[in-house]
Short mmCIF file of C-alpha atoms in Angstrom, two decimals:
data_model
loop_
_atom_site.label_atom_id
_atom_site.label_comp_id
_atom_site.label_asym_id
_atom_site.label_seq_id
_atom_site.Cartn_x
_atom_site.Cartn_y
_atom_site.Cartn_z
CA MET J 1 -213.66 -45.49 76.95
CA LYS J 2 -217.40 -45.46 75.13
CA ALA J 3 -215.82 -44.91 71.76
CA ASN J 4 -213.67 -48.10 71.83
CA PRO J 5 -215.81 -50.76 74.01
CA ASP J 6 -212.59 -53.27 73.61
CA PHE J 7 -210.40 -50.47 75.18
CA SER J 8 -208.11 -52.67 77.99
CA LEU J 9 -206.12 -51.81 80.89
CA ALA J 10 -203.27 -52.24 78.83
CA ASP J 11 -204.55 -49.90 76.19
CA PHE J 12 -205.17 -47.33 78.81
CA ILE J 13 -201.58 -47.80 80.57
CA GLY J 14 -200.16 -47.21 77.12
CA TYR J 15 -202.44 -44.12 76.47
CA LEU J 16 -201.19 -42.41 79.55
CA ALA J 17 -197.43 -43.21 78.42
CA ILE J 18 -197.96 -41.36 75.26
CA LEU J 19 -199.51 -38.47 76.91
CA GLU J 20 -196.68 -38.24 79.19
CA GLU J 21 -194.03 -38.67 76.79
CA HIS J 22 -195.54 -35.64 75.10
CA HIS J 23 -196.29 -33.79 77.89
CA VAL J 24 -200.00 -33.68 77.08
CA SER J 25 -202.34 -33.16 79.90
CA LEU J 26 -205.53 -35.01 80.57
CA ASN J 27 -208.49 -32.81 79.11
CA ALA J 28 -211.01 -33.42 81.93
CA LYS J 29 -213.60 -31.08 83.10
CA GLN J 30 -212.76 -29.48 86.39
CA THR J 31 -215.65 -29.08 88.71
CA ILE J 32 -215.51 -26.30 91.28
CA GLY J 33 -217.79 -25.84 94.50
CA ARG J 34 -219.89 -23.03 95.15
CA GLY J 35 -218.50 -19.65 95.66
CA GLY J 36 -215.45 -20.47 93.24
CA VAL J 37 -214.66 -18.39 90.05
CA THR J 38 -215.21 -19.84 86.48
CA LEU J 39 -212.36 -18.98 83.75
CA LEU J 40 -213.69 -18.44 80.32
CA THR J 41 -212.79 -17.19 76.92
CA ALA J 42 -215.54 -14.96 75.57
CA HIS J 43 -216.24 -17.64 72.88
CA LYS J 44 -216.83 -20.20 75.48
CA ALA J 45 -219.15 -17.67 77.50
CA LYS J 46 -221.62 -17.90 74.81
CA GLY J 47 -225.04 -18.75 76.25
CA LEU J 48 -223.93 -18.68 79.70
CA GLU J 49 -225.08 -16.20 82.62
CA PHE J 50 -223.16 -14.97 85.84
CA ASP J 51 -224.04 -12.40 88.57
CA GLN J 52 -220.69 -10.81 88.07
CA VAL J 53 -218.60 -10.64 84.95
CA TYR J 54 -215.00 -9.49 84.77
CA ILE J 55 -213.52 -8.87 81.42
CA ILE J 56 -209.58 -8.23 81.36
CA ARG J 57 -207.19 -6.77 78.92
CA VAL J 58 -209.91 -4.38 77.32
CA THR J 59 -207.25 -2.87 75.00
CA ASP J 60 -207.15 -1.93 71.15
CA ASN J 61 -204.91 -4.72 70.55
CA ARG J 62 -207.32 -7.30 72.03
CA PHE J 63 -210.78 -5.55 71.25
CA GLY J 64 -211.02 -3.48 68.14
CA ALA J 65 -207.76 -3.44 66.40
CA ARG J 66 -206.37 -6.96 65.97
CA ARG J 67 -204.11 -7.48 63.27
CA THR J 68 -205.08 -9.97 60.71
CA SER J 69 -202.28 -12.36 59.27
CA GLU J 70 -201.63 -12.27 55.48
CA LEU J 71 -199.64 -14.53 53.21
CA PHE J 72 -198.48 -11.53 51.53
CA HIS J 73 -197.51 -7.90 52.88
CA LEU J 74 -197.78 -5.35 49.93
CA PRO J 75 -195.58 -2.31 49.95
CA ASN J 76 -197.02 1.19 51.18
CA ARG J 77 -200.18 -0.17 52.11
CA GLY J 78 -199.73 0.46 55.70
CA GLU J 79 -201.48 -1.34 58.73
CA VAL J 80 -205.11 -1.71 57.93
CA VAL J 81 -207.70 -3.86 60.08
CA SER J 82 -210.76 -4.72 57.95
CA SER J 83 -214.09 -3.59 58.95
CA GLU J 84 -215.18 -7.19 59.10
CA ALA J 85 -212.81 -7.95 61.71
CA VAL J 86 -213.56 -4.86 63.94
CA ALA J 87 -217.39 -5.81 63.73
CA ALA J 88 -216.71 -9.30 64.81
CA GLU J 89 -214.48 -7.99 67.53
CA ARG J 90 -217.35 -5.78 68.56
CA ARG J 91 -219.86 -8.78 68.54
CA LEU J 92 -217.50 -10.80 70.79
CA LEU J 93 -217.10 -7.90 73.32
CA TYR J 94 -220.98 -7.54 73.14
CA VAL J 95 -221.32 -11.19 73.89
CA ALA J 96 -218.93 -10.94 76.93
CA LEU J 97 -220.66 -7.83 78.40
CA THR J 98 -224.14 -9.42 78.20
CA ARG J 99 -223.39 -12.45 80.54
CA GLY J 100 -223.62 -10.57 83.57
CA ARG J 101 -226.88 -10.27 85.08
CA GLU J 102 -225.92 -7.63 87.93
CA ALA J 103 -222.85 -6.02 87.03
CA VAL J 104 -219.75 -6.13 84.35
CA HIS J 105 -216.21 -5.09 85.19
CA LEU J 106 -213.86 -4.33 82.35
CA SER J 107 -210.12 -3.85 83.17
CA TYR J 108 -207.12 -2.51 80.97
CA ALA J 109 -203.75 -1.39 81.67
CA THR J 110 -201.96 1.50 80.31
CA THR J 111 -198.42 -0.21 79.74
CA ASP J 112 -198.12 -3.96 79.32
CA GLY J 113 -195.24 -5.79 80.78
CA GLU J 114 -192.43 -4.75 78.58
CA GLY J 115 -193.37 -1.21 79.22
CA ASN J 116 -195.06 -0.45 75.88
CA HIS J 117 -198.03 2.00 76.10
CA ARG J 118 -201.50 0.50 75.45
CA LEU J 119 -204.75 2.17 74.53
CA PRO J 120 -208.19 1.19 76.03
CA SER J 121 -210.46 -0.46 73.30
CA ARG J 122 -212.05 1.84 70.98
CA PHE J 123 -215.50 0.01 71.71
CA LEU J 124 -215.30 1.30 75.37
CA GLU J 125 -216.23 4.95 73.64
CA GLU J 126 -219.34 3.51 72.15
CA ILE J 127 -221.04 2.54 75.33
CA ASP J 128 -223.34 5.03 76.80
CA LYS J 129 -221.20 6.93 79.39
CA THR J 130 -224.29 6.90 81.99
CA LYS J 131 -223.84 3.28 82.31
CA LEU J 132 -220.01 3.52 82.92
CA GLU J 133 -218.16 4.16 86.16
CA LEU J 134 -214.16 4.78 85.66
CA ILE J 135 -212.09 3.74 88.58
CA ASP J 136 -208.55 3.62 88.98
CA VAL J 137 -207.43 0.29 90.60
CA ALA J 138 -204.60 1.67 92.15
CA ASP J 139 -206.90 3.70 94.32
CA ALA J 140 -209.41 0.91 94.49
CA LEU J 141 -207.40 -1.98 95.97
CA PRO J 142 -205.57 -1.93 99.34
CA LYS J 143 -201.95 -2.09 99.37
CA ALA J 144 -200.23 -5.29 99.29
CA LYS J 145 -197.58 -5.73 102.07
CA PRO J 146 -194.06 -6.22 100.62
CA ASP J 147 -193.55 -9.25 102.47
CA ASN J 148 -196.34 -11.20 101.32
CA PRO J 149 -197.92 -9.61 98.14
CA PHE J 150 -200.12 -12.42 97.49
CA LYS J 151 -202.23 -14.68 99.67
CA PRO J 152 -201.71 -18.28 99.63
CA ARG J 153 -204.28 -20.25 97.49
CA THR J 154 -207.00 -21.85 99.28
CA TYR J 155 -209.54 -24.41 98.18
CA GLN J 156 -213.08 -22.77 97.96
CA GLY J 157 -215.15 -26.07 96.96
CA ALA J 158 -217.68 -27.83 99.18
CA LYS J 159 -217.05 -30.43 101.37
CA ILE J 160 -218.56 -33.76 100.76
CA THR J 161 -220.63 -33.32 104.23
CA ASP J 162 -221.48 -29.77 103.49
CA ARG J 163 -225.17 -29.39 104.09
CA ALA J 164 -225.97 -26.29 101.80
CA PHE J 165 -224.26 -27.94 98.87
CA LEU J 166 -225.70 -31.42 99.29
CA ASN J 167 -229.33 -29.69 99.81
CA GLN J 168 -228.87 -27.66 96.71
CA LEU J 169 -227.73 -31.07 94.80
CA PHE J 170 -231.04 -32.45 96.18
CA SER J 171 -233.36 -29.60 94.90
CA GLU J 172 -231.68 -29.39 91.54
CA ARG J 173 -231.76 -33.37 90.74
CA GLY J 174 -234.91 -34.16 92.59
CA LEU J 175 -235.75 -37.64 93.66
CA SER J 176 -236.42 -40.49 91.23
CA VAL J 177 -237.81 -43.91 91.79
CA THR J 178 -234.34 -45.39 91.51
CA GLY J 179 -233.02 -42.98 94.29
CA LEU J 180 -236.05 -43.56 96.57
CA ASN J 181 -235.62 -47.65 96.33
CA ASN J 182 -231.72 -47.07 96.91
CA TYR J 183 -232.33 -44.97 99.89
CA LEU J 184 -234.63 -47.37 101.54
CA ALA J 185 -232.15 -50.26 100.75
CA CYS J 186 -229.11 -48.12 102.15
CA PRO J 187 -229.10 -44.51 102.59
CA LEU J 188 -225.29 -44.38 101.84
CA ARG J 189 -226.32 -46.25 98.19
CA TYR J 190 -228.40 -43.39 97.47
CA PHE J 191 -225.85 -40.78 98.61
CA PHE J 192 -223.27 -42.34 96.49
CA ASN J 193 -225.07 -43.52 93.56
CA ASN J 194 -227.63 -40.97 93.20
CA LEU J 195 -226.83 -37.73 94.96
CA LEU J 196 -223.27 -37.22 94.48
CA ARG J 197 -223.39 -39.66 91.09
CA VAL J 198 -219.86 -41.20 91.80
CA THR J 199 -218.78 -43.02 88.63
CA LYS J 200 -218.60 -46.82 88.96
CA VAL J 201 -217.73 -49.63 86.64
CA GLN J 202 -221.03 -50.85 85.16
CA ARG J 203 -221.79 -54.57 85.38
CA ARG J 204 -222.49 -56.54 82.34
CA GLU J 205 -226.24 -57.19 83.58
CA LEU J 206 -226.76 -53.34 83.46
CA LEU J 207 -225.08 -52.83 80.26
CA TYR J 208 -227.43 -55.56 78.76
CA GLY J 209 -230.35 -53.93 80.29
CA VAL J 210 -229.58 -50.58 78.48
CA ALA J 211 -229.04 -52.14 75.22
CA VAL J 212 -232.57 -54.12 75.80
CA HIS J 213 -234.38 -51.15 76.55
CA ALA J 214 -232.79 -49.07 73.53
CA ALA J 215 -233.69 -51.96 71.27
CA LEU J 216 -237.29 -51.98 72.19
CA LYS J 217 -237.71 -48.16 72.12
CA ASN J 218 -236.57 -48.27 68.54
CA PHE J 219 -238.76 -51.44 67.95
CA PHE J 220 -242.10 -50.12 69.42
CA ASP J 221 -241.45 -46.35 67.56
CA ARG J 222 -241.68 -48.23 64.28
CA TYR J 223 -244.65 -50.54 65.68
CA ARG J 224 -246.63 -47.39 66.47
CA GLU J 225 -246.15 -45.68 63.57
CA GLY J 226 -247.34 -48.88 61.50
CA GLU J 227 -244.19 -49.73 59.88
CA PRO J 228 -243.30 -53.58 59.43
CA VAL J 229 -241.45 -55.07 62.65
CA SER J 230 -239.99 -58.57 62.98
CA ALA J 231 -237.76 -60.56 65.30
CA PRO J 232 -234.57 -59.77 63.18
CA LEU J 233 -235.30 -56.26 63.34
CA LEU J 234 -235.64 -56.52 67.32
CA ILE J 235 -232.40 -58.46 67.33
CA GLN J 236 -230.69 -55.94 65.02
CA ASN J 237 -231.56 -53.21 67.30
CA PHE J 238 -230.30 -54.86 70.43
CA LYS J 239 -226.91 -55.41 68.50
CA ARG J 240 -226.53 -51.92 67.43
CA ALA J 241 -227.35 -50.71 70.99
CA LEU J 242 -225.00 -53.34 72.67
CA ALA J 243 -222.17 -52.16 70.28
CA ARG J 244 -222.48 -48.76 71.81
CA GLU J 245 -221.65 -49.96 75.32
CA PRO J 246 -218.28 -50.57 77.05
CA LEU J 247 -218.64 -54.15 77.13
CA SER J 248 -215.67 -56.55 77.74
CA PRO J 249 -214.80 -58.73 74.69
CA LEU J 250 -214.67 -61.89 76.75
CA ASP J 251 -218.37 -61.16 77.90
CA ARG J 252 -219.72 -59.84 74.59
CA PRO J 253 -220.49 -63.03 72.64
CA ALA J 254 -222.66 -64.47 75.79
CA VAL J 255 -224.36 -61.45 76.14
CA VAL J 256 -225.36 -61.17 72.71
CA ALA J 257 -226.62 -64.66 72.66
CA LYS J 258 -228.68 -64.02 75.91
CA GLY J 259 -230.25 -60.93 74.00
CA GLU J 260 -230.80 -63.04 70.95
CA ARG J 261 -232.75 -65.75 72.64
CA ALA J 262 -234.61 -63.42 75.08
CA LEU J 263 -235.81 -61.07 72.24
CA THR J 264 -236.80 -63.76 69.80
CA GLY J 265 -238.92 -65.61 72.32
CA TYR J 266 -240.42 -62.31 73.38
CA PHE J 267 -241.47 -61.43 69.88
CA ASP J 268 -243.00 -64.70 69.18
CA ALA J 269 -244.91 -64.60 72.48
CA TYR J 270 -246.49 -61.25 72.12
CA HIS J 271 -246.53 -60.46 68.09
CA PRO J 272 -248.88 -58.79 67.23
CA LYS J 273 -250.78 -58.35 70.48
CA TRP J 274 -249.19 -55.01 71.40
CA PRO J 275 -251.57 -51.89 71.46
CA GLU J 276 -250.57 -49.32 68.99
CA ARG J 277 -251.75 -46.17 70.74
CA ILE J 278 -248.62 -45.69 72.95
CA ILE J 279 -245.79 -43.47 73.92
CA ASN J 280 -242.28 -44.74 74.44
CA GLU J 281 -239.60 -43.59 76.86
CA PHE J 282 -241.84 -40.85 78.32
CA SER J 283 -239.49 -38.63 80.41
CA ILE J 284 -240.46 -36.43 83.26
CA ARG J 285 -237.92 -33.80 84.10
CA GLY J 286 -240.10 -32.47 87.35
CA VAL J 287 -243.14 -32.65 89.04
CA LEU J 288 -243.37 -30.93 92.39
CA LEU J 289 -244.62 -32.81 95.12
CA SER J 290 -244.05 -29.59 97.30
CA PRO J 291 -242.21 -26.22 96.69
CA ASP J 292 -238.91 -27.56 97.47
CA LEU J 293 -239.48 -31.34 96.57
CA LYS J 294 -239.03 -32.37 93.09
CA LEU J 295 -239.99 -35.68 91.44
CA THR J 296 -238.44 -37.13 88.22
CA GLY J 297 -238.76 -40.24 86.49
CA GLN J 298 -238.62 -41.96 82.90
CA ILE J 299 -241.56 -44.25 81.99
CA ASP J 300 -240.41 -47.27 79.54
CA LYS J 301 -243.95 -47.11 77.87
CA ILE J 302 -247.41 -45.54 78.20
CA GLU J 303 -250.40 -47.61 76.75
CA PHE J 304 -253.84 -45.51 76.10
CA LEU J 305 -256.55 -47.32 77.56
CA THR J 306 -259.37 -45.09 76.17
CA ALA J 307 -260.08 -43.23 73.06
CA SER J 308 -259.74 -39.72 74.83
CA GLU J 309 -256.04 -41.00 75.83
CA SER J 310 -256.61 -39.80 79.45
CA ALA J 311 -256.67 -43.25 81.05
CA VAL J 312 -253.35 -45.15 80.70
CA ASN J 313 -251.39 -48.17 81.84
CA VAL J 314 -247.51 -47.80 82.46
CA VAL J 315 -245.21 -50.32 81.44
CA ASP J 316 -241.88 -51.08 82.93
CA TYR J 317 -239.43 -53.45 81.20
CA LYS J 318 -237.69 -55.97 83.38
CA THR J 319 -234.53 -57.72 82.19
CA GLY J 320 -234.07 -59.90 85.25
CA LYS J 321 -235.54 -62.92 86.48
CA PRO J 322 -239.42 -62.78 86.52
CA LYS J 323 -240.49 -62.42 90.04
CA SER J 324 -244.13 -63.43 91.76
CA ARG J 325 -246.87 -60.91 92.49
CA ARG J 326 -246.23 -61.38 96.18
CA GLU J 327 -242.44 -60.62 95.74
CA ILE J 328 -243.19 -57.73 93.50
CA LEU J 329 -245.51 -56.18 96.28
CA GLY J 330 -242.75 -57.04 98.93
CA GLN J 331 -245.12 -59.67 100.53
CA ASN J 332 -242.66 -62.35 100.69
CA LYS J 333 -240.00 -62.68 103.21
CA ASN J 334 -236.86 -60.28 102.71
CA ALA J 335 -239.01 -58.92 99.43
CA SER J 336 -238.16 -55.25 98.98
CA GLY J 337 -240.98 -54.28 97.30
CA ASP J 338 -239.03 -52.03 94.82
CA TYR J 339 -240.90 -53.08 91.54
CA GLY J 340 -244.34 -52.35 93.21
CA ARG J 341 -243.24 -49.28 94.69
CA GLN J 342 -241.86 -48.24 91.02
CA LEU J 343 -245.36 -48.72 89.36
CA VAL J 344 -247.12 -46.68 92.14
CA PHE J 345 -244.21 -43.89 91.71
CA TYR J 346 -245.29 -43.45 88.15
CA LYS J 347 -248.74 -43.27 88.79
CA LEU J 348 -247.90 -40.37 91.30
CA LEU J 349 -245.85 -38.61 88.64
CA LEU J 350 -248.32 -39.12 85.87
CA ASP J 351 -251.26 -38.11 87.72
CA ARG J 352 -249.44 -34.79 88.87
CA TYR J 353 -247.83 -34.05 85.39
CA ALA J 354 -249.36 -31.32 83.06
CA GLY J 355 -252.38 -31.03 85.19
CA GLY J 356 -253.64 -34.26 85.21
CA LYS J 357 -253.29 -34.90 81.60
CA TYR J 358 -253.08 -38.64 82.11
CA ARG J 359 -254.78 -40.72 84.70
CA VAL J 360 -252.97 -44.05 85.52
CA MET J 361 -255.38 -46.78 85.93
CA THR J 362 -252.80 -49.94 86.09
CA GLY J 363 -249.29 -50.58 86.20
CA GLU J 364 -247.59 -53.49 84.26
CA LEU J 365 -244.08 -55.23 84.55
CA ASP J 366 -243.05 -56.54 81.40
CA PHE J 367 -240.56 -59.28 81.88
CA ILE J 368 -238.24 -59.65 78.94
CA GLU J 369 -236.73 -62.83 80.00
CA PRO J 370 -238.74 -66.09 80.36
CA ASP J 371 -239.15 -68.08 83.56
CA GLU J 372 -237.97 -71.40 84.48
CA LYS J 373 -240.63 -73.13 82.08
CA GLY J 374 -239.69 -70.99 79.34
CA GLU J 375 -242.93 -68.89 79.55
CA TYR J 376 -242.81 -64.92 79.22
CA ARG J 377 -244.75 -63.27 81.71
CA LYS J 378 -246.62 -59.70 82.56
CA GLU J 379 -247.64 -58.84 85.72
CA LYS J 380 -250.39 -56.13 86.18
CA PHE J 381 -251.68 -54.11 88.84
CA GLU J 382 -254.59 -51.90 89.77
CA LEU J 383 -253.27 -48.73 91.28
CA ASP J 384 -255.38 -46.80 93.56
CA ASP J 385 -255.00 -43.36 95.27
CA ALA J 386 -254.59 -45.05 98.70
CA MET J 387 -251.17 -46.65 97.42
CA VAL J 388 -250.17 -43.17 96.27
CA GLN J 389 -250.92 -41.72 99.67
CA ASP J 390 -248.94 -44.16 101.55
CA LEU J 391 -245.97 -43.68 98.96
CA ILE J 392 -246.14 -39.84 99.65
CA LYS J 393 -245.84 -40.19 103.17
CA THR J 394 -242.42 -42.38 102.46
CA ILE J 395 -241.06 -39.83 100.17
CA GLU J 396 -241.63 -37.09 102.32
CA ARG J 397 -239.99 -38.83 105.34
CA VAL J 398 -237.01 -39.70 103.20
CA ALA J 399 -236.69 -36.08 101.95
CA GLY J 400 -236.58 -34.88 105.23
CA GLU J 401 -234.01 -37.28 106.20
CA ILE J 402 -231.91 -36.40 103.09
CA ARG J 403 -232.10 -32.53 103.97
CA SER J 404 -230.81 -33.08 107.41
CA LEU J 405 -228.24 -35.42 106.46
CA LYS J 406 -228.45 -37.54 109.45
CA PHE J 407 -228.57 -40.65 107.41
CA LEU J 408 -224.83 -40.14 106.63
CA ASN J 409 -223.64 -42.18 109.43
CA GLN J 410 -226.31 -44.89 109.20
CA GLY J 411 -225.85 -47.20 106.23
CA CYS J 412 -227.28 -50.70 105.88
CA ARG J 413 -224.16 -51.92 107.65
CA GLU J 414 -224.28 -54.88 105.66
CA ALA J 415 -220.74 -56.69 105.08
CA SER J 416 -221.32 -56.82 101.10
CA CYS J 417 -222.50 -53.12 100.76
CA GLU J 418 -220.02 -51.07 98.63
CA ALA J 419 -221.42 -47.69 99.58
CA CYS J 420 -220.94 -48.55 103.50
CA LEU J 421 -217.33 -49.70 102.84
CA LEU J 422 -216.65 -46.73 100.85
CA TRP J 423 -217.81 -44.36 103.68
CA ARG J 424 -215.82 -46.09 106.18
CA LEU J 425 -212.74 -45.92 103.97
CA MET J 426 -213.56 -42.32 103.56
CA GLY J 427 -213.50 -41.55 107.18
CA GLU J 428 -216.03 -38.58 106.88
CA LYS J 429 -218.21 -37.91 109.97
CA LEU J 430 -220.78 -35.17 109.98
CA SER J 431 -220.50 -32.75 112.59
CA SER J 432 -223.27 -32.52 115.28
CA ARG J 433 -224.50 -29.02 114.58
#
C-alpha cells in the first residue's frame, strides 16, 4: 500500500474482512492474453483503438433519447429530451464508432427481454447509407443446438511459455542494461523480473536507493538552475522521497539515519565542485540496435565536457559499498563486471540516440556511500568503440537466446536463486518444438 507505507499484514487482513462483510470485490485490473476480447463502456474507450469494434444495444432509449431525471414533474409537459442531451449522446456514439481500425459492428434488438418494442437509434439515420450494411443476425449466425446453446467458456490467454507472446513482450519492452545483467547472472531472473515483471517485495536496500536517486535528481535540478543548495536541502529531499516508499516502520529510522549520514558527507565532499551544465535522469525509451532489437535505459546524469555539448560524461549513482576498479571491470575472481558493462551500455545508447547527438567519452560511477576509511569515491573510465562492439556481440547473443526461449530450462542452478526455485515450483517445461 504505497499510500500508507505503514500498512501491516494485520491491516491487510482487516481490509479483506471488511470487503467480505460488505460483499465488495477487489478493484484490480484484469490482464488478458492475445486474442481475447476487451469489454469497455463508450466513455472508457476514449483514446483507444481496436481492429474490430462491436457496439451493442444501439436503440433509441440508449443512444439518442435518454430520459433526463428531474426533481419536479410539470403537468402537461409531455416527455421532452433536451437538445444538449441528444448532442451529448451523439458525441458518445461518435467516440465509439471511431475506435475501430478495420470495421465497426452495431447491433440492436427489435424487442427487449420483456417483449416491449424497441426502435433503432435515431443516429443510425444520420450515417451515410453507403457506409452501412444491414444484416439480420438470425440469418447470419449458425443455429445453436437445442441441447447445447452455448459453448463452454475456454481460457484464451497466453501460456507462460508461449513463444509468440513472449517474443512480442521482448519486442515491445526492449532490453535494458538491468535486464542484460540479470540475464547474464541467471536467465530465469531476467525472465521473471524483466520480461514478465513478476511483482515481488522490495527490499529496504532497494527502497533506500530509490529515495536517494530521487533526492539527488531534485537537488541537481536546482543546482543546474543556479538556485541555492545545501546539505539540509538534500536531506529534506531524501526524507520526502523516502516517505513515499512502502518501508516498514521498524526499518524507517535506521534507513533515515543512514541517508542523513551518507548524503551529508557526500555534500561536504564535493560541493561546490559539480559541473553546472548537466542533464538529470535522462530517459531513452528506445534505440534500435537492429530492426527487431530495441535498447532502453535511464541515465542518472549527463555532464557536458565541451561548449558544443556534444562530448559528454555519463554518471551513474551507486548506493552500495564502493567497489575497486578491477571489480568494476570484472577482473577480480567472481566479479560480474555489471558496473563496467552498464557504463558501456550507456555509451551505446547515447552514441545512437538522436542521430549521434551526444558522444560519450567517459563513464563515471559516483558512490554515495563512503568507503571503510570514510572517504567518498568516484571511478571514471574512458569508453571506446572496441568496448561497444564487444558489448553488441553479447547483446545479440542474449537476444537470440531470449527469442528462442531455450534458456527457460537453463537457470543459474544456484541453491539460493529465487528465480530458479520459482521455476522448479511452477514445473513448467518448454516443449522441444
